[in-house]
XYZ file of C-alpha atoms in Angstrom:
652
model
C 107.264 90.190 124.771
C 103.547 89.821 126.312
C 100.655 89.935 124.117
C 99.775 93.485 124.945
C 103.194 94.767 124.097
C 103.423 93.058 120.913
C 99.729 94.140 119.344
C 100.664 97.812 120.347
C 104.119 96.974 118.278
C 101.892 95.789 115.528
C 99.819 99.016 115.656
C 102.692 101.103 115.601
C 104.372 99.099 112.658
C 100.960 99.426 110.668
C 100.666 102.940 111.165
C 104.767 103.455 109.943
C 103.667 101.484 106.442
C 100.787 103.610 106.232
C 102.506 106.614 106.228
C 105.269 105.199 104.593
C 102.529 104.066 101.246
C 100.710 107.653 101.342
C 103.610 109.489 101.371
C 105.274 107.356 98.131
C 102.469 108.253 96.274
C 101.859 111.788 97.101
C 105.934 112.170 96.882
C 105.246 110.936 93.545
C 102.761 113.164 92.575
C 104.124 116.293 93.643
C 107.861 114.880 92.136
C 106.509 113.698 88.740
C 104.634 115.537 85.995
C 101.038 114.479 84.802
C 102.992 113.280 81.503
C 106.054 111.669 83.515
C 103.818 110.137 86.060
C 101.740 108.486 83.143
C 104.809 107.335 81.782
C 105.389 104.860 84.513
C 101.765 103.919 84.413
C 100.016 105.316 87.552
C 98.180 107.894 85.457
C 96.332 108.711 82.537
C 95.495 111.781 81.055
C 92.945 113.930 78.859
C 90.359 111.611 79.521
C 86.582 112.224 78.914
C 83.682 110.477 80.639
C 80.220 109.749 80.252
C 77.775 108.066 82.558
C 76.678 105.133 81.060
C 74.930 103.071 83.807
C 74.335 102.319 87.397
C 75.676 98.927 88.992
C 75.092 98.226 93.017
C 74.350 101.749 93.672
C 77.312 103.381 92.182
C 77.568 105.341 88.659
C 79.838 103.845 86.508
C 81.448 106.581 84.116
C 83.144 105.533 80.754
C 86.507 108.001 80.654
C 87.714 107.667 77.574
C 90.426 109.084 74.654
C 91.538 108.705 71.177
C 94.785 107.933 71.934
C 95.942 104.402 73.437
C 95.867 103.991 77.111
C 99.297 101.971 78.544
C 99.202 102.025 82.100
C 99.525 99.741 85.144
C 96.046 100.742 86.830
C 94.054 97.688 86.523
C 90.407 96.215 87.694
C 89.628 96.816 91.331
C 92.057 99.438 91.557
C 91.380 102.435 94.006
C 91.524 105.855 91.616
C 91.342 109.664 92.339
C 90.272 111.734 89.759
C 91.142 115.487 89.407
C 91.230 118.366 86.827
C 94.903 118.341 86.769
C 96.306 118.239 90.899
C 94.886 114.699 92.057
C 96.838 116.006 95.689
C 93.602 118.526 95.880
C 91.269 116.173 94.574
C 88.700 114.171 96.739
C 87.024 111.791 94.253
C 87.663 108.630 94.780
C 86.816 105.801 92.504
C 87.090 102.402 91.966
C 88.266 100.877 88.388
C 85.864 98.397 87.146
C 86.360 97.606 83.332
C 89.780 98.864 81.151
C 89.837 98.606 77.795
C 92.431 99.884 74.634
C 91.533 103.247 75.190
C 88.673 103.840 78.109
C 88.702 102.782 82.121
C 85.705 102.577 83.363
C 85.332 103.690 86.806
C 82.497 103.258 89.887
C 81.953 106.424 91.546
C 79.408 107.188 94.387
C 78.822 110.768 92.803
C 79.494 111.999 89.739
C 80.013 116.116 89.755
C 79.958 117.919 86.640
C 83.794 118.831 86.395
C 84.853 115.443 86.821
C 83.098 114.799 83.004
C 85.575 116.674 80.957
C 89.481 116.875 80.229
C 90.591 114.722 83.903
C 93.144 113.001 84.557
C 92.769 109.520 86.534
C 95.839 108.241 89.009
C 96.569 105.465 91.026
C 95.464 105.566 94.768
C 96.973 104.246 98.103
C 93.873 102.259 99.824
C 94.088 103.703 103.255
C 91.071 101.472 104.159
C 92.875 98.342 104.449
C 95.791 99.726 106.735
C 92.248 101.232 109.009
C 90.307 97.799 108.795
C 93.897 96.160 110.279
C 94.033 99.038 113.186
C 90.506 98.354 114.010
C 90.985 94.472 113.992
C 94.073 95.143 116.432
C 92.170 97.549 118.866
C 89.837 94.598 119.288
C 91.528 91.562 118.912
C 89.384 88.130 119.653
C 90.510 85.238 121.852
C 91.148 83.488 118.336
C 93.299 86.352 117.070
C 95.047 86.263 120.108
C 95.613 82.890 120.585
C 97.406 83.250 116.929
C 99.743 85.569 118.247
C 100.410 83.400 121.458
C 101.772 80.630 119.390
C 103.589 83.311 117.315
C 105.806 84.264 120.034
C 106.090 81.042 121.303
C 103.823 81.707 124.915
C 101.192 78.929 124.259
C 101.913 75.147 122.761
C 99.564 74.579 119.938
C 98.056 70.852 120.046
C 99.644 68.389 117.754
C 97.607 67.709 114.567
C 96.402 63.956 113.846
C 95.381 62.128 110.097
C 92.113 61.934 109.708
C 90.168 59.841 107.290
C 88.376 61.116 104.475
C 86.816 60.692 101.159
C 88.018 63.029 98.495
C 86.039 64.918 96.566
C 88.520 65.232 94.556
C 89.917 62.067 92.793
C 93.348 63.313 91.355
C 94.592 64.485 94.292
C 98.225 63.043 95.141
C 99.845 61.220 98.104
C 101.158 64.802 99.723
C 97.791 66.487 99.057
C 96.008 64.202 100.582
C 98.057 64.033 103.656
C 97.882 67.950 104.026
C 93.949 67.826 103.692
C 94.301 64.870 106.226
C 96.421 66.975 108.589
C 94.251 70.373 108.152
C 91.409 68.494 108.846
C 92.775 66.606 112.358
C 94.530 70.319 113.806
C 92.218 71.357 116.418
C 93.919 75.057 116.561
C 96.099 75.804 112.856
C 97.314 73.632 109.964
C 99.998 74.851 107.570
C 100.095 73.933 104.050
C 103.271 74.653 102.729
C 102.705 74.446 98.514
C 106.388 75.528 96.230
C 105.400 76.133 92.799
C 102.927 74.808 90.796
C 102.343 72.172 93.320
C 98.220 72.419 93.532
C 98.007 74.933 96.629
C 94.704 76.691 95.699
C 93.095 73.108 94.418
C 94.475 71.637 97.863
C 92.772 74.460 99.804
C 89.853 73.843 98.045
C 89.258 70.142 99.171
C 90.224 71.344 102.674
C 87.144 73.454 102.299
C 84.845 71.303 100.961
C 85.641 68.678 103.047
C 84.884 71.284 106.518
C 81.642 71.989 104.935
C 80.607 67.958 104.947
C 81.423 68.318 108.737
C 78.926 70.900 109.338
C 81.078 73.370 109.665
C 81.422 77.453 108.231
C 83.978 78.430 106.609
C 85.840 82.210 106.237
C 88.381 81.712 102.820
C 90.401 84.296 102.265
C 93.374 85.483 100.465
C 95.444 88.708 100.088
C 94.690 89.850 96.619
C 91.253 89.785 94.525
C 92.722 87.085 92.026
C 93.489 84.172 94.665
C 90.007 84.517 96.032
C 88.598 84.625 92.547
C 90.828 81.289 91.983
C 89.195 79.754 94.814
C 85.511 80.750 94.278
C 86.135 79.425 90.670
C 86.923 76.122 92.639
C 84.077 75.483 94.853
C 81.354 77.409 92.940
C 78.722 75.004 92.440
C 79.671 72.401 94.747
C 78.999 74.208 97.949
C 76.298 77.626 99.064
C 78.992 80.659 99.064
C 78.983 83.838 98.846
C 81.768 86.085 97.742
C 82.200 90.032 99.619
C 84.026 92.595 97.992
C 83.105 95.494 95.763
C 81.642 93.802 92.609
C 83.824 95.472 90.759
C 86.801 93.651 91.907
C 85.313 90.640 90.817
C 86.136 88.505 87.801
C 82.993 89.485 85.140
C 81.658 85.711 85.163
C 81.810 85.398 88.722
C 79.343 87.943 89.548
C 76.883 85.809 90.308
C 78.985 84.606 93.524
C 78.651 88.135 94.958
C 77.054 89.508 97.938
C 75.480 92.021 95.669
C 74.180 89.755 93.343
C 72.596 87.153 94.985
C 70.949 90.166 97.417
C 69.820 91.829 94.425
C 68.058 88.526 92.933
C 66.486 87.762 96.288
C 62.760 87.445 96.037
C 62.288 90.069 98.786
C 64.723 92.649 96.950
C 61.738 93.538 94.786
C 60.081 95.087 97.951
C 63.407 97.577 98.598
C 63.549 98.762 94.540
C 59.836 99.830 95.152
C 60.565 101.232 98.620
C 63.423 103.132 96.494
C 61.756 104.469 93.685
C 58.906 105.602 95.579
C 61.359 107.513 97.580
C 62.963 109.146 94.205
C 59.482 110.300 93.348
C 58.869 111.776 96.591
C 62.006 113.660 96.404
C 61.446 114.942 93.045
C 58.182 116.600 94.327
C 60.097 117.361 97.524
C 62.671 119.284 95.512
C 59.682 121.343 94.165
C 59.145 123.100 97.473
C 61.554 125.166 98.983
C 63.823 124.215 101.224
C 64.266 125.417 104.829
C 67.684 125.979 104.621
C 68.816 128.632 107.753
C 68.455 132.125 105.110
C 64.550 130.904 104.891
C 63.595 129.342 107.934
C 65.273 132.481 110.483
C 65.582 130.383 113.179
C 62.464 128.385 112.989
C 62.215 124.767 114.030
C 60.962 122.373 111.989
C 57.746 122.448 114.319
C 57.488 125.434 114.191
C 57.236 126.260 110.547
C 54.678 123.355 110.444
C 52.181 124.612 112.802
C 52.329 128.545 110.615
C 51.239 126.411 107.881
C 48.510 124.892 109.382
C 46.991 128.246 110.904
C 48.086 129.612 106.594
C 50.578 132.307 108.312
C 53.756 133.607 108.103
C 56.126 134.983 110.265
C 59.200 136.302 111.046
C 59.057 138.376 106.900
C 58.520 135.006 105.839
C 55.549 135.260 103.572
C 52.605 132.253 103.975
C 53.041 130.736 101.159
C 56.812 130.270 101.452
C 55.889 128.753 105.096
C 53.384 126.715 103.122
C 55.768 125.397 100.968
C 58.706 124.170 103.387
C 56.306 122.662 105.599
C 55.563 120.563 102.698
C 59.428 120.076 101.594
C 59.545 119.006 105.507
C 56.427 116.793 105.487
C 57.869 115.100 102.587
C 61.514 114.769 103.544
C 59.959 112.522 106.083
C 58.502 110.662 104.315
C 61.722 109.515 101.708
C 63.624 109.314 104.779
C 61.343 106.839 106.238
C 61.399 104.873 102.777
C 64.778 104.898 102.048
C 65.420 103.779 105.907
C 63.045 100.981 105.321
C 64.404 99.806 102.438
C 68.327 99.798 103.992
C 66.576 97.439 106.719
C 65.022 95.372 104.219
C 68.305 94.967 102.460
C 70.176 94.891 105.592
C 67.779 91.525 106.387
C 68.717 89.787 103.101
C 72.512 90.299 103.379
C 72.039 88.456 107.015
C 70.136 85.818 105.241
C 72.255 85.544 102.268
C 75.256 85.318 104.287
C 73.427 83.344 107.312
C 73.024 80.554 104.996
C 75.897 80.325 103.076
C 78.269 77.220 103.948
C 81.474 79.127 102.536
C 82.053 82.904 102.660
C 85.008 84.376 100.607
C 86.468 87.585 100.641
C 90.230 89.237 100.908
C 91.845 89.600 104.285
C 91.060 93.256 104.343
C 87.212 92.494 103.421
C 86.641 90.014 106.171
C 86.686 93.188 108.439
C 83.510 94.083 106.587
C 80.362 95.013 108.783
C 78.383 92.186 106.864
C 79.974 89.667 109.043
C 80.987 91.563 111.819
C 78.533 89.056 114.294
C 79.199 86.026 112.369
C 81.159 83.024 114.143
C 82.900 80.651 111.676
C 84.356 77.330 112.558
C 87.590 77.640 110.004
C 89.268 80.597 108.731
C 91.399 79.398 105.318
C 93.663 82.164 103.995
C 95.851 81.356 100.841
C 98.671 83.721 100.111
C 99.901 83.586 103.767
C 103.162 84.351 102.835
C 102.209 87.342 101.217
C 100.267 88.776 103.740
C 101.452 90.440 106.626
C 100.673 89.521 110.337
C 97.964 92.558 110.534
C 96.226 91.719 107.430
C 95.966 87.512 108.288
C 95.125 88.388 111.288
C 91.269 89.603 110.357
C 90.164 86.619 109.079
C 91.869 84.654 111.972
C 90.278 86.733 114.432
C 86.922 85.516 113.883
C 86.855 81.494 113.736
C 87.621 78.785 116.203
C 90.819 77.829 113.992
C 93.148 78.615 111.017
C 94.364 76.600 107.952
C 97.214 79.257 106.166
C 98.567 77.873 102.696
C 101.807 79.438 101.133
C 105.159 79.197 100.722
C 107.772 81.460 102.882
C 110.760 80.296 100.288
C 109.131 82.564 97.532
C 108.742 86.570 98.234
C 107.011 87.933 101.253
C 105.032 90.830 101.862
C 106.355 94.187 100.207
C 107.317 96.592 102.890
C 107.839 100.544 101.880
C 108.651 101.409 105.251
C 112.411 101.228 106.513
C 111.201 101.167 110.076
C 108.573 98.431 109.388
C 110.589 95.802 107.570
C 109.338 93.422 110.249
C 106.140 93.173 108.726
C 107.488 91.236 105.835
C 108.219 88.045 108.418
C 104.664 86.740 108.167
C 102.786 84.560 110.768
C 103.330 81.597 108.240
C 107.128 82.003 108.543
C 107.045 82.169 112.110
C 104.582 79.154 112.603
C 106.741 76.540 110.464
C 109.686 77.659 112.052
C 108.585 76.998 115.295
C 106.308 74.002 114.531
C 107.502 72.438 111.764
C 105.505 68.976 112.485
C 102.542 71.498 112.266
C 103.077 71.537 108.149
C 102.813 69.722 105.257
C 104.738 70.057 102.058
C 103.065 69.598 98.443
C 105.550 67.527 96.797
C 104.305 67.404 93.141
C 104.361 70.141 90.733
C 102.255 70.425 87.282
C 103.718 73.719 85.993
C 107.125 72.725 84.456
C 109.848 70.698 82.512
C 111.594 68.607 85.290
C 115.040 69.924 83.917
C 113.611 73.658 84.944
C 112.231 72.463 88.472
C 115.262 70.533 89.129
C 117.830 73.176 90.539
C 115.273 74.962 92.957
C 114.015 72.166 94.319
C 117.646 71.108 95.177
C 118.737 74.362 96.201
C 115.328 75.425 98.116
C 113.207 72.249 99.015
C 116.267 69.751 99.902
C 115.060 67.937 96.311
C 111.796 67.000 97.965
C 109.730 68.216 94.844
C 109.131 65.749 91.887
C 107.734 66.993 88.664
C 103.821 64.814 87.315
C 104.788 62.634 84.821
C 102.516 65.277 82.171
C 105.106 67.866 82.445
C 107.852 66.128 83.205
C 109.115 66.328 79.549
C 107.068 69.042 77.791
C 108.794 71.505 75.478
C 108.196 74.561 73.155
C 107.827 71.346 70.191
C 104.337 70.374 71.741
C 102.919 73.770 70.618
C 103.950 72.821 67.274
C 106.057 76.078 66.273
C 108.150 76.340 62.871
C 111.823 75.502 63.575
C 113.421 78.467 61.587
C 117.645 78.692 61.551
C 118.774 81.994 62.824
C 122.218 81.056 62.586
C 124.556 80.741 65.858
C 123.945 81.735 68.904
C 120.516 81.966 67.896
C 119.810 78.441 67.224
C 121.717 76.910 70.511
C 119.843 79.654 72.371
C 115.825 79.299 70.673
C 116.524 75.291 70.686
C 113.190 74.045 71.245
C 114.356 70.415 72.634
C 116.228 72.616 75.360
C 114.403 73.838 78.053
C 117.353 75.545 79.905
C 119.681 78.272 78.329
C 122.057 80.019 79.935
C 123.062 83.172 78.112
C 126.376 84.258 79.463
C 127.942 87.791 78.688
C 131.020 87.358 81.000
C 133.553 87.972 77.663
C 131.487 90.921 76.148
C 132.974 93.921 76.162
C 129.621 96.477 76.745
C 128.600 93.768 79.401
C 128.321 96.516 82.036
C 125.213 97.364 84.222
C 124.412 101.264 84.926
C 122.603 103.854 86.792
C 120.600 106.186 85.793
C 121.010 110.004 87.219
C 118.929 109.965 90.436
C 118.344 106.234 90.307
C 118.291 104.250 93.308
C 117.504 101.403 90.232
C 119.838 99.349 87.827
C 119.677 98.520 84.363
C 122.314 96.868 81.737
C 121.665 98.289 78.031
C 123.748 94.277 76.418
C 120.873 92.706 78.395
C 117.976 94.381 77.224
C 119.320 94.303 73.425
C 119.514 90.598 73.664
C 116.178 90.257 75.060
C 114.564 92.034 72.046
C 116.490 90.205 70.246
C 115.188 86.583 71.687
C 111.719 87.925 71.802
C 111.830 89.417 67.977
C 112.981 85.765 67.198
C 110.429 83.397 69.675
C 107.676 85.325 67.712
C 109.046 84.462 64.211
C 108.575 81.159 65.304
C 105.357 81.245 65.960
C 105.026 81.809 70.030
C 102.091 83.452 71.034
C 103.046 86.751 72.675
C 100.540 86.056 75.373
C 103.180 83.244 75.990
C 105.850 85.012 76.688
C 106.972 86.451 80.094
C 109.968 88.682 80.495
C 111.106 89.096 84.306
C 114.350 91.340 85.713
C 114.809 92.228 89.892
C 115.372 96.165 89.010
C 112.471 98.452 87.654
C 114.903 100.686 85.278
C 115.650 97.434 83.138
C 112.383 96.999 82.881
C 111.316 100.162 81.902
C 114.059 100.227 79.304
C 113.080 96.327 77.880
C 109.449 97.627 77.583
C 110.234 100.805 75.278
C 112.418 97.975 73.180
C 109.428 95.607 72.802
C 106.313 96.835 70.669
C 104.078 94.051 71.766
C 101.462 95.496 74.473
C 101.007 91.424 74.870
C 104.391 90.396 76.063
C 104.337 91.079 79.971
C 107.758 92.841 81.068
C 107.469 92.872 85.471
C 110.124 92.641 88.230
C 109.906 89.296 89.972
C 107.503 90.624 92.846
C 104.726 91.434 89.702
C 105.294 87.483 88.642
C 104.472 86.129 91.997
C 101.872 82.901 91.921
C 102.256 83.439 87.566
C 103.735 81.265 84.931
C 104.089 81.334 81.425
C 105.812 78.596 78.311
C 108.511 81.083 77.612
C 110.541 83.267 80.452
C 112.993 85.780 79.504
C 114.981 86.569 82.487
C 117.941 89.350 82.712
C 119.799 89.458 85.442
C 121.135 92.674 85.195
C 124.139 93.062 87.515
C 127.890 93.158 85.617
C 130.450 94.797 88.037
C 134.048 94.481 88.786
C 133.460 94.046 92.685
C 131.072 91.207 91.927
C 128.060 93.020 93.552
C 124.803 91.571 93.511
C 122.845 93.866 95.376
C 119.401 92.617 96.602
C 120.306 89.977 94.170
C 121.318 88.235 97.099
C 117.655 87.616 98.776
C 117.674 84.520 97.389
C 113.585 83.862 97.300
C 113.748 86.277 94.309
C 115.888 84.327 92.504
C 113.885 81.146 93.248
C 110.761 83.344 92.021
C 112.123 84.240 88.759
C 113.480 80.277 88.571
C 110.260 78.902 88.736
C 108.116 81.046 86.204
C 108.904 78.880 83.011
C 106.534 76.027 82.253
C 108.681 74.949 79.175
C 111.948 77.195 78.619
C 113.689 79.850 80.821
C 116.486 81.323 79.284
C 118.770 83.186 81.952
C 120.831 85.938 80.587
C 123.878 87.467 83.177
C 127.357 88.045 83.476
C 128.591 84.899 85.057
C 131.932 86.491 86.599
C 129.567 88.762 88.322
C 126.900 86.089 89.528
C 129.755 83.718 90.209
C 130.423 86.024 93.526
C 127.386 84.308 95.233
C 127.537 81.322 96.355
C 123.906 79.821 94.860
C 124.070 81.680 91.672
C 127.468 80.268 91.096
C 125.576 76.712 91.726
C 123.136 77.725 89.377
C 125.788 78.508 86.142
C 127.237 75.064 87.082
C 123.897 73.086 87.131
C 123.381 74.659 83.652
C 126.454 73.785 81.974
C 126.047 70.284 83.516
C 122.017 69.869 82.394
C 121.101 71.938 80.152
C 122.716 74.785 77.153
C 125.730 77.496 78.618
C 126.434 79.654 75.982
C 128.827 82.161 75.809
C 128.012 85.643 74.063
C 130.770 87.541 73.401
């Protein structure tokens, strides 16, 4: 397929998701009640709001209730808010604080309805799926060229080691080589980092060590927390500047914002007094009356300016009335002028700020800002490549010289709503390693977990390249110095501190059956969930934090049904996809599926399973049917490795 053909196949892929993301959540909406659609946490009701300040132009309003807010809308989320139908609602906001029982939210303008009894819901962000259509339209010789080696038309160049001296002192053997490698590829460098293996801290280096070449770097990453992870990184050490809406932003990193360090410039001064003169004009402006088309009967602007010089009306228009929109118009000049100088002015300080920054951060979707529309960077660096699909890595690609994408294709890829778009989830990262394997290099050393934990996905997913740091190679729920109660069996083979691997298996009990609800496309297996209460009820008696504990299962009705079983707001019940790039001491993990037929369902996509695998810093305990499991080929490898290294046992 020639380039030309294959971008117009991306447009029409990005355009199918778009759809496809709109339409889930307006099908939602119209499908699910206020009360049922809070329920699954994408809205919140009876909320009041008050206005209670103004941050980077927009009005933040406090919405607020008596009762506890649960709900999945977090910081940086897009929101609509509505009297009751958010489908005929047009106010869009952006979430930038939540609390036990308020969200605050950043609006551009507040009306008077939206103060009292609203609702708030979850948004789609059709911006990002517009910024990817534009970047498309007009893709760069860089952004080509990415796309080229994609589809295997153009030969990239082989990288070569080159010498350097780390900032970093800790980094290992593998580390070094990838910084080494990213730093000698003349076109793209792929760091391939599994689990825990010092991906973002790797990235950094790479970054830092650009910058000591003279050169500017775009860093990037899918979602608001990676780039926050990096910023956290390199603030201090190098001039960057971080875009994005403030809000989105980690509190203490504020001061790595555009807004912020435009706002502290010494010439920002000069704009709030261009600004507040222009309020005061208008509030005198407002005094006059204004010319709208009932008043001025077809008079131009000139027109009604030279009656009011001569002191007469016209047209039944008395004098004075002339008199007075003349003024409205003489003024209305006059705040437009102001408020045009002052975007200049600030419009000169962003280019400055930005201009002579070394490092500027942002998500994929941001990099499409207008800020740095002109700007040419020498190194785009985007972590989370294999989260991000080909249209959204392709912005920051598009505009620098060459590429370093960090990720790692054996974990979860992009989620895709759209039937007809499922190619999207094959990322460029994917594609590139395939093709040019001697064009990546693995991270070999991970610092998250228990050796015995990392042990079968490395074997099964990394050909047993990946060695656990000698720190964790032996940690255990002991070093956080819990009380060792006795529950009695199976408890105490199960909550065994020593042991770091449990396999719970519920192959001999009779109610070991999965189910679906009425209209559920969804699974969820009522045993399952009992026993994970059961665990969690237990872990806590012994002293584990809840914050510590992480309970993960593939299907959304099993988790729905462990969450109204556990009480604790603090224990984190996702699917796999929410755990992505988390970890935790304790993970809970259910499997779910018990069947006659031995069907695993999407089960079988086995970067879930390596996902959910390698979550646990210092016990996973696994609970499943093993009959069922057994039917797959790698989860049948997986019951085996536990009964030979760590605790099978048998719940019946």
């Amino acid at each position: 397929m020639n380039i030309v053909r294959y971008i117009n196949h991306l447009k029409e892929l990005v355009e199918l998701e778009r759809e496809a993301e709109i339409e889930a959540m307006r099908e939602e909406m119209r499908k699910l009640t206020g009360y049922e659609r809070e329920k699954v946490g994408r809205a919140v009701l009876g909320l009041n709001g008050k206005i209670i300040g103004e941050e980077f132009g927009y009005k933040l309003v406090k919405y607020g209730r008596k009762q506890e807010i649960k709900t999945e809308i977090s910081v940086g989320d897009l929101v609509v808010i509505s009297r009751g139908n958010p489908l005929a609602s047009d106010l869009i906001g952006t979430v930038t604080e939540k609390g036990k029982r308020f969200l605050v939210v950043a609006l551009e303008t507040v009306p008077s309805w939206a103060l009292r009894n609203v609702r708030i819901d979850l948004y789609a962000n059709d911006v990002t799926f517009k910024r990817q259509m534009e970047n498309l339209e007009r893709l760069s010789k860089s952004g080509k060229q990415a796309l080229r080696f994609a589809l295997g038309l153009e030969k990239p160049k082989e990288s070569v080691e080159v010498e350097f001296k780390p900032f970093d002192k800790q980094l290992n053997e593998s580390q070094r080589k990838a910084v080494s490698f990213a730093l000698g590829g003349e076109d793209f460098f792929l760091i391939h980092g599994p689990f825990g293996t010092g991906k973002t801290r790797t990235l950094a280096e790479v970054i830092l060590q650009e910058v000591k070449r003279g050169k500017k770097v775009l860093a990037t990453a899918e979602s608001n927390v990676a780039v926050d992870n990096l910023v956290e990184r390199l603030w201090g050490k190098v001039k960057l500047v971080r875009l994005g809406h403030p809000s989105r932003v980690s509190k203490h990193l504020k001061e790595s914002t555009l807004a912020y360090q435009v706002e502290t410039h010494e010439k920002f001064r000069r704009v709030k007094e261009l600004r507040s003169k222009a309020e005061r004009l208008a509030m005198l402006r407002d005094q006059c009356t204004k010319p709208t088309p009932q008043w001025r009967r077809g008079l131009t602007d000139r027109q009604i300016l030279r009656l009011a010089e001569r002191g007469i009306g016209a047209r039944g228009i008395p004098a004075r009335v002339v008199k007075s929109m003349a003024q409205w118009i003489a003024f209305n000049e006059k705040v437009q002028k102001l408020y045009d100088e002052a975007k200049k002015l600030e419009e000169e300080i962003i280019r400055e700020v930005i201009s002579k920054a070394d490092v500027v951060l942002s998500t994929n979707s941001s990099a499409a800002l207008d800020f740095i529309k002109d700007i040419n960077f020498d190194v785009a660096v985007v972590d989370e490549a294999s989260q991000a699909t080909i249209p959204s890595v392709l912005i920051p690609i598009a505009k620098a010289k060459k590429f370093i994408l960090a990720g790692d294709h054996k974990q979860l890829p992009p989620t895709i709503l759209s039937e007809e778009a499922k190619e999207l989830s094959e990322t460029l990262f994917e594609k590139l390693i395939k093709l040019y394997p001697s064009k990546a290099k693995m991270l070999e050393i991970q610092y998250r977990m228990n050796e015995r934990l990392m042990e079968f996905p490395s074997r099964e997913f990394y050909n047993g390249r990946i060695k656990a740091y000698d720190g964790v190679k032996n940690i255990t729920l002991l070093d956080l110095g819990i009380r060792v109660f006795h529950f009695g069996e199976p408890w105490d083979s199960i909550l065994n501190p020593k042991e770091p691997l449990v396999f719970v298996d519920t192959s001999k009990h009779p109610e070991k059956w999965e189910r679906q609800r009425k209209g559920s496309l969804s699974r969820e297996n009522p045993l399952e969930a009992k026993l994970v209460k059961e665990i969690v009820k237990r872990l806590l008696r012994m002293g584990i934090r809840p914050e510590s504990i992480g309970v993960i299962t593939p299907y959304d009705d099993q988790r729905d049904l462990i969450s109204s079983l556990i009480e604790n707001d603090e224990i984190e019940v996702k699917t796999v996809d929410g755990y992505q790039g988390r970890e935790k001491e304790v993970i809970i993990l259910s499997f779910v599926r018990s069947n006659k037929k031995g069907e695993l369902g999407f089960l079988t996509d086995l970067r879930r399973l390596n996902v959910s695998l390698t979550r646990a810093k210092r016990k996973l305990i696994a609970i499943g049917d093993s009959e069922t499991l057994g039917a797959h080929p790698t989860y049948k490898r997986f019951v085996e490795f536990v009964k030979k290294k760590g605790a099978f046992i048998p719940f019946a």
